[in-house]
Amino acid sequence: MSDSPITVDWETARATNRDNWEDRVPLHEEAYGLGALDDPGYLTPMVRTDLEALAPFVAEGTVAGLDVCHLQCHIGADTVSLARAGARVTGLDFSPAALASAAGLAERLGLNVAWVEADVLQARLAVSGDFDVVYTSIGTITWLPDLAQWAS
């Protein structure tokens, strides 16, 4: 076994990561219990928790009426929950399969969400307008090489 570090260039790492997320779409469509979203009052547990945490920082303690950009939205379960909470939502992800799943979910639920396919590190170039809240949830930043660029 070699003690030499393995170097992987960013484009290869990104493509491998995207392929991984593409492969996860059908698994996550099943595992995430998307059928629960058929109840018009249902919000994902993640969004319920996050809305409570956000309340002190947003006008009137709610995202209702706010413009929200959901970065790394994957198959859109949390994204449609934010829309159900009254936000005008744009979901961004780099996986075409995930965005197709997300768009199908929003359409099935009768929710208006804008979907943008782009690398999260290029999000500002890919979306137009201003947002009151930029949202992401657990597990989204661990693979990123530059958190300062992501945060910008």
PDB file of C-alpha atoms in Angstrom:
ATOM      1  CA  MET A   1       0.000   0.000   0.000  1.00  0.00           C
ATOM      2  CA  SER A   2       1.328   3.415  -0.928  1.00  0.00           C
ATOM      3  CA  ASP A   3       1.626   6.324   1.492  1.00  0.00           C
ATOM      4  CA  SER A   4       1.283   8.754  -1.398  1.00  0.00           C
ATOM      5  CA  PRO A   5      -1.861  10.853  -1.345  1.00  0.00           C
ATOM      6  CA  ILE A   6      -4.282  10.348  -4.195  1.00  0.00           C
ATOM      7  CA  THR A   7      -4.998  13.517  -6.107  1.00  0.00           C
ATOM      8  CA  VAL A   8      -8.303  13.899  -7.930  1.00  0.00           C
ATOM      9  CA  ASP A   9      -8.980  17.001  -9.971  1.00  0.00           C
ATOM     10  CA  TRP A  10     -12.140  18.999  -9.221  1.00  0.00           C
ATOM     11  CA  GLU A  11     -13.916  18.226 -12.509  1.00  0.00           C
ATOM     12  CA  THR A  12     -13.475  14.476 -12.041  1.00  0.00           C
ATOM     13  CA  ALA A  13     -14.620  14.688  -8.423  1.00  0.00           C
ATOM     14  CA  ARG A  14     -17.634  16.801  -9.393  1.00  0.00           C
ATOM     15  CA  ALA A  15     -18.645  14.468 -12.237  1.00  0.00           C
ATOM     16  CA  THR A  16     -18.318  11.435  -9.986  1.00  0.00           C
ATOM     17  CA  ASN A  17     -20.385  13.136  -7.302  1.00  0.00           C
ATOM     18  CA  ARG A  18     -23.079  14.152  -9.812  1.00  0.00           C
ATOM     19  CA  ASP A  19     -23.251  10.595 -11.161  1.00  0.00           C
ATOM     20  CA  ASN A  20     -23.645   9.350  -7.610  1.00  0.00           C
ATOM     21  CA  TRP A  21     -26.583  11.708  -7.003  1.00  0.00           C
ATOM     22  CA  GLU A  22     -28.109  10.787 -10.358  1.00  0.00           C
ATOM     23  CA  ASP A  23     -28.024   7.132  -9.293  1.00  0.00           C
ATOM     24  CA  ARG A  24     -29.627   7.951  -5.936  1.00  0.00           C
ATOM     25  CA  VAL A  25     -32.760   9.553  -7.407  1.00  0.00           C
ATOM     26  CA  PRO A  26     -34.897   6.396  -7.682  1.00  0.00           C
ATOM     27  CA  LEU A  27     -33.657   5.190  -4.307  1.00  0.00           C
ATOM     28  CA  HIS A  28     -34.527   8.503  -2.662  1.00  0.00           C
ATOM     29  CA  GLU A  29     -37.898   8.759  -4.389  1.00  0.00           C
ATOM     30  CA  GLU A  30     -38.786   5.581  -2.520  1.00  0.00           C
ATOM     31  CA  ALA A  31     -36.880   6.136   0.731  1.00  0.00           C
ATOM     32  CA  TYR A  32     -38.005   9.725   1.363  1.00  0.00           C
ATOM     33  CA  GLY A  33     -41.670   8.777   1.696  1.00  0.00           C
ATOM     34  CA  LEU A  34     -42.829  11.283  -0.891  1.00  0.00           C
ATOM     35  CA  GLY A  35     -46.377   9.949  -0.627  1.00  0.00           C
ATOM     36  CA  ALA A  36     -46.716  11.841   2.654  1.00  0.00           C
ATOM     37  CA  LEU A  37     -46.598  15.037   0.591  1.00  0.00           C
ATOM     38  CA  ASP A  38     -49.978  14.094  -0.912  1.00  0.00           C
ATOM     39  CA  ASP A  39     -51.437  15.523   2.325  1.00  0.00           C
ATOM     40  CA  PRO A  40     -51.692  19.273   1.543  1.00  0.00           C
ATOM     41  CA  GLY A  41     -50.759  20.178   5.115  1.00  0.00           C
ATOM     42  CA  TYR A  42     -47.638  18.030   5.251  1.00  0.00           C
ATOM     43  CA  LEU A  43     -44.174  19.585   5.485  1.00  0.00           C
ATOM     44  CA  THR A  44     -41.042  17.481   5.608  1.00  0.00           C
ATOM     45  CA  PRO A  45     -39.554  17.062   9.100  1.00  0.00           C
ATOM     46  CA  MET A  46     -36.427  18.939   7.952  1.00  0.00           C
ATOM     47  CA  VAL A  47     -38.417  21.969   6.820  1.00  0.00           C
ATOM     48  CA  ARG A  48     -40.622  21.948   9.936  1.00  0.00           C
ATOM     49  CA  THR A  49     -37.474  22.056  12.081  1.00  0.00           C
ATOM     50  CA  ASP A  50     -35.774  24.655   9.904  1.00  0.00           C
ATOM     51  CA  LEU A  51     -38.817  26.953   9.752  1.00  0.00           C
ATOM     52  CA  GLU A  52     -38.855  27.005  13.539  1.00  0.00           C
ATOM     53  CA  ALA A  53     -35.136  27.859  13.591  1.00  0.00           C
ATOM     54  CA  LEU A  54     -35.610  30.563  10.914  1.00  0.00           C
ATOM     55  CA  ALA A  55     -38.603  32.205  12.593  1.00  0.00           C
ATOM     56  CA  PRO A  56     -36.626  34.727  14.688  1.00  0.00           C
ATOM     57  CA  PHE A  57     -34.726  35.881  11.597  1.00  0.00           C
ATOM     58  CA  VAL A  58     -37.506  36.431   9.049  1.00  0.00           C
ATOM     59  CA  ALA A  59     -40.280  39.000   8.917  1.00  0.00           C
ATOM     60  CA  GLU A  60     -43.296  37.980  10.946  1.00  0.00           C
ATOM     61  CA  GLY A  61     -41.559  34.686  11.784  1.00  0.00           C
ATOM     62  CA  THR A  62     -42.512  33.021   8.511  1.00  0.00           C
ATOM     63  CA  VAL A  63     -41.209  32.454   5.001  1.00  0.00           C
ATOM     64  CA  ALA A  64     -44.701  33.123   3.622  1.00  0.00           C
ATOM     65  CA  GLY A  65     -44.406  35.735   0.885  1.00  0.00           C
ATOM     66  CA  LEU A  66     -40.604  35.573   0.829  1.00  0.00           C
ATOM     67  CA  ASP A  67     -38.368  34.668  -2.101  1.00  0.00           C
ATOM     68  CA  VAL A  68     -36.351  31.577  -1.190  1.00  0.00           C
ATOM     69  CA  CYS A  69     -33.540  29.955  -3.145  1.00  0.00           C
ATOM     70  CA  HIS A  70     -33.055  26.314  -2.147  1.00  0.00           C
ATOM     71  CA  LEU A  71     -29.531  25.286  -3.073  1.00  0.00           C
ATOM     72  CA  GLN A  72     -28.747  21.619  -3.660  1.00  0.00           C
ATOM     73  CA  CYS A  73     -32.446  20.771  -3.606  1.00  0.00           C
ATOM     74  CA  HIS A  74     -32.062  17.210  -4.964  1.00  0.00           C
ATOM     75  CA  ILE A  75     -35.526  15.675  -5.585  1.00  0.00           C
ATOM     76  CA  GLY A  76     -37.371  18.665  -4.157  1.00  0.00           C
ATOM     77  CA  ALA A  77     -39.135  17.274  -1.076  1.00  0.00           C
ATOM     78  CA  ASP A  78     -37.931  20.133   1.121  1.00  0.00           C
ATOM     79  CA  THR A  79     -38.338  22.592  -1.758  1.00  0.00           C
ATOM     80  CA  VAL A  80     -42.038  21.858  -2.177  1.00  0.00           C
ATOM     81  CA  SER A  81     -42.438  22.037   1.589  1.00  0.00           C
ATOM     82  CA  LEU A  82     -41.012  25.565   1.532  1.00  0.00           C
ATOM     83  CA  ALA A  83     -43.512  26.420  -1.224  1.00  0.00           C
ATOM     84  CA  ARG A  84     -46.291  24.965   0.922  1.00  0.00           C
ATOM     85  CA  ALA A  85     -45.140  27.245   3.733  1.00  0.00           C
ATOM     86  CA  GLY A  86     -45.942  30.150   1.412  1.00  0.00           C
ATOM     87  CA  ALA A  87     -42.526  30.986  -0.022  1.00  0.00           C
ATOM     88  CA  ARG A  88     -41.836  31.718  -3.678  1.00  0.00           C
ATOM     89  CA  VAL A  89     -39.158  29.106  -4.244  1.00  0.00           C
ATOM     90  CA  THR A  90     -36.382  28.488  -6.730  1.00  0.00           C
ATOM     91  CA  GLY A  91     -34.723  25.088  -6.394  1.00  0.00           C
ATOM     92  CA  LEU A  92     -31.200  24.604  -7.739  1.00  0.00           C
ATOM     93  CA  ASP A  93     -29.366  21.333  -8.260  1.00  0.00           C
ATOM     94  CA  PHE A  94     -26.739  19.926 -10.615  1.00  0.00           C
ATOM     95  CA  SER A  95     -28.477  16.605 -11.228  1.00  0.00           C
ATOM     96  CA  PRO A  96     -30.820  16.551 -14.214  1.00  0.00           C
ATOM     97  CA  ALA A  97     -32.505  13.371 -12.938  1.00  0.00           C
ATOM     98  CA  ALA A  98     -33.084  14.922  -9.516  1.00  0.00           C
ATOM     99  CA  LEU A  99     -34.553  18.077 -11.033  1.00  0.00           C
ATOM    100  CA  ALA A 100     -36.845  16.051 -13.289  1.00  0.00           C
ATOM    101  CA  SER A 101     -38.075  14.182 -10.225  1.00  0.00           C
ATOM    102  CA  ALA A 102     -38.499  17.442  -8.297  1.00  0.00           C
ATOM    103  CA  ALA A 103     -40.420  19.089 -11.141  1.00  0.00           C
ATOM    104  CA  GLY A 104     -42.707  16.063 -11.404  1.00  0.00           C
ATOM    105  CA  LEU A 105     -43.353  16.167  -7.669  1.00  0.00           C
ATOM    106  CA  ALA A 106     -44.208  19.879  -7.691  1.00  0.00           C
ATOM    107  CA  GLU A 107     -46.487  19.427 -10.692  1.00  0.00           C
ATOM    108  CA  ARG A 108     -48.266  16.474  -9.063  1.00  0.00           C
ATOM    109  CA  LEU A 109     -48.820  18.578  -5.941  1.00  0.00           C
ATOM    110  CA  GLY A 110     -49.928  21.655  -7.895  1.00  0.00           C
ATOM    111  CA  LEU A 111     -47.095  23.812  -6.547  1.00  0.00           C
ATOM    112  CA  ASN A 112     -45.292  26.504  -8.501  1.00  0.00           C
ATOM    113  CA  VAL A 113     -41.524  26.166  -8.096  1.00  0.00           C
ATOM    114  CA  ALA A 114     -38.791  27.385 -10.441  1.00  0.00           C
ATOM    115  CA  TRP A 115     -36.109  24.770 -11.099  1.00  0.00           C
ATOM    116  CA  VAL A 116     -32.549  25.610 -12.154  1.00  0.00           C
ATOM    117  CA  GLU A 117     -29.881  23.134 -13.206  1.00  0.00           C
ATOM    118  CA  ALA A 118     -26.456  24.403 -12.202  1.00  0.00           C
ATOM    119  CA  ASP A 119     -23.437  23.672 -10.108  1.00  0.00           C
ATOM    120  CA  VAL A 120     -23.980  25.218  -6.685  1.00  0.00           C
ATOM    121  CA  LEU A 121     -20.654  27.024  -6.980  1.00  0.00           C
ATOM    122  CA  GLN A 122     -22.120  28.854  -9.981  1.00  0.00           C
ATOM    123  CA  ALA A 123     -25.528  29.496  -8.381  1.00  0.00           C
ATOM    124  CA  ARG A 124     -25.323  33.280  -8.464  1.00  0.00           C
ATOM    125  CA  LEU A 125     -24.676  33.179 -12.198  1.00  0.00           C
ATOM    126  CA  ALA A 126     -27.490  30.681 -12.793  1.00  0.00           C
ATOM    127  CA  VAL A 127     -30.341  32.367 -10.922  1.00  0.00           C
ATOM    128  CA  SER A 128     -31.632  35.870 -11.386  1.00  0.00           C
ATOM    129  CA  GLY A 129     -33.153  38.229  -8.899  1.00  0.00           C
ATOM    130  CA  ASP A 130     -32.744  38.656  -5.194  1.00  0.00           C
ATOM    131  CA  PHE A 131     -33.739  36.291  -2.422  1.00  0.00           C
ATOM    132  CA  ASP A 132     -34.839  36.915   1.115  1.00  0.00           C
ATOM    133  CA  VAL A 133     -33.569  33.497   2.217  1.00  0.00           C
ATOM    134  CA  VAL A 134     -30.985  31.177   0.734  1.00  0.00           C
ATOM    135  CA  TYR A 135     -31.663  27.721   2.123  1.00  0.00           C
ATOM    136  CA  THR A 136     -29.833  24.431   2.186  1.00  0.00           C
ATOM    137  CA  SER A 137     -30.171  21.462   4.478  1.00  0.00           C
ATOM    138  CA  ILE A 138     -28.039  18.711   5.954  1.00  0.00           C
ATOM    139  CA  GLY A 139     -25.411  16.877   3.955  1.00  0.00           C
ATOM    140  CA  THR A 140     -24.954  19.518   1.295  1.00  0.00           C
ATOM    141  CA  ILE A 141     -21.544  21.061   1.920  1.00  0.00           C
ATOM    142  CA  THR A 142     -19.282  18.190   2.935  1.00  0.00           C
ATOM    143  CA  TRP A 143     -17.975  17.551  -0.584  1.00  0.00           C
ATOM    144  CA  LEU A 144     -17.361  21.180  -1.553  1.00  0.00           C
ATOM    145  CA  PRO A 145     -13.746  22.296  -1.976  1.00  0.00           C
ATOM    146  CA  ASP A 146     -14.352  25.984  -1.223  1.00  0.00           C
ATOM    147  CA  LEU A 147     -16.989  26.998   1.327  1.00  0.00           C
ATOM    148  CA  ALA A 148     -16.241  30.696   0.890  1.00  0.00           C
ATOM    149  CA  GLN A 149     -17.095  30.430  -2.814  1.00  0.00           C
ATOM    150  CA  TRP A 150     -20.225  28.425  -1.954  1.00  0.00           C
ATOM    151  CA  ALA A 151     -21.332  31.020   0.585  1.00  0.00           C
ATOM    152  CA  SER A 152     -20.871  33.884  -1.841  1.00  0.00           C
TER     153      SER A 152
END
